[in-house]
PDB file of C-alpha atoms in Angstrom:
ATOM      1  CA  MET A  29     111.151 124.915  68.748  1.00  0.00           C
ATOM      2  CA  SER A  30     111.683 121.649  70.894  1.00  0.00           C
ATOM      3  CA  ASP A  31     113.817 123.742  73.390  1.00  0.00           C
ATOM      4  CA  LEU A  32     111.064 126.288  73.672  1.00  0.00           C
ATOM      5  CA  LYS A  33     108.458 123.650  74.489  1.00  0.00           C
ATOM      6  CA  GLU A  34     110.906 122.122  76.943  1.00  0.00           C
ATOM      7  CA  MET A  35     111.600 125.645  78.594  1.00  0.00           C
ATOM      8  CA  LEU A  36     107.790 126.253  79.031  1.00  0.00           C
ATOM      9  CA  PHE A  37     107.124 122.999  80.450  1.00  0.00           C
ATOM     10  CA  ALA A  38     110.032 123.599  82.997  1.00  0.00           C
ATOM     11  CA  ILE A  39     108.413 126.973  83.748  1.00  0.00           C
ATOM     12  CA  GLU A  40     105.130 125.297  84.142  1.00  0.00           C
ATOM     13  CA  ILE A  41     106.380 122.624  86.640  1.00  0.00           C
ATOM     14  CA  THR A  42     108.053 125.228  88.591  1.00  0.00           C
ATOM     15  CA  LEU A  43     104.882 127.614  88.900  1.00  0.00           C
ATOM     16  CA  VAL A  44     102.842 124.479  90.002  1.00  0.00           C
ATOM     17  CA  GLY A  45     105.479 123.630  92.795  1.00  0.00           C
ATOM     18  CA  ILE A  46     105.421 127.297  93.807  1.00  0.00           C
ATOM     19  CA  THR A  47     101.421 127.182  93.904  1.00  0.00           C
ATOM     20  CA  ALA A  48     101.445 124.038  95.881  1.00  0.00           C
ATOM     21  CA  GLY A  49     103.836 125.541  98.336  1.00  0.00           C
ATOM     22  CA  VAL A  50     101.826 128.473  98.851  1.00  0.00           C
ATOM     23  CA  LEU A  51      98.892 126.417  99.414  1.00  0.00           C
ATOM     24  CA  SER A  52     100.738 124.420 101.867  1.00  0.00           C
ATOM     25  CA  ILE A  53     100.709 127.352 104.382  1.00  0.00           C
ATOM     26  CA  PRO A  54      96.997 127.447 105.084  1.00  0.00           C
ATOM     27  CA  TYR A  55      96.704 123.756 105.036  1.00  0.00           C
ATOM     28  CA  ASN A  56      99.517 123.283 107.272  1.00  0.00           C
ATOM     29  CA  SER A  57     100.565 120.081 105.342  1.00  0.00           C
ATOM     30  CA  PHE A  58     104.208 118.915 105.560  1.00  0.00           C
ATOM     31  CA  LEU A  59     103.642 116.438 102.682  1.00  0.00           C
ATOM     32  CA  LEU A  60     102.291 119.234 100.391  1.00  0.00           C
ATOM     33  CA  THR A  61     105.459 121.239 101.299  1.00  0.00           C
ATOM     34  CA  VAL A  62     107.621 118.275 100.326  1.00  0.00           C
ATOM     35  CA  ILE A  63     105.793 117.760  97.087  1.00  0.00           C
ATOM     36  CA  ALA A  64     106.173 121.316  96.259  1.00  0.00           C
ATOM     37  CA  GLY A  65     109.936 121.596  96.950  1.00  0.00           C
ATOM     38  CA  GLY A  66     110.300 118.583  94.865  1.00  0.00           C
ATOM     39  CA  MET A  67     108.186 120.052  91.786  1.00  0.00           C
ATOM     40  CA  VAL A  68     110.374 123.362  92.177  1.00  0.00           C
ATOM     41  CA  LEU A  69     113.614 121.562  91.964  1.00  0.00           C
ATOM     42  CA  ILE A  70     112.709 119.288  88.882  1.00  0.00           C
ATOM     43  CA  GLY A  71     111.308 122.385  87.259  1.00  0.00           C
ATOM     44  CA  LEU A  72     114.563 124.427  87.923  1.00  0.00           C
ATOM     45  CA  LEU A  73     116.824 121.570  86.958  1.00  0.00           C
ATOM     46  CA  GLU A  74     114.777 120.980  83.754  1.00  0.00           C
ATOM     47  CA  ALA A  75     115.225 124.545  82.858  1.00  0.00           C
ATOM     48  CA  ALA A  76     118.873 124.590  83.595  1.00  0.00           C
ATOM     49  CA  ARG A  77     119.298 121.348  81.490  1.00  0.00           C
ATOM     50  CA  THR A  78     117.290 122.958  78.513  1.00  0.00           C
ATOM     51  CA  ARG A  79     119.191 126.196  78.635  1.00  0.00           C
TER      52      ARG A  79
END
């Protein structure tokens, strides 16, 4: 059960990062792009570690 929670958390972080990346396009924000990339990387690494 703990692995499921960790995987769902990793997926959630990845989706938030992707959403921030999409929102950085209309706002033309480099900082938002950097934050989004970092969140996606953290989410994917967490998912790989959980697996």
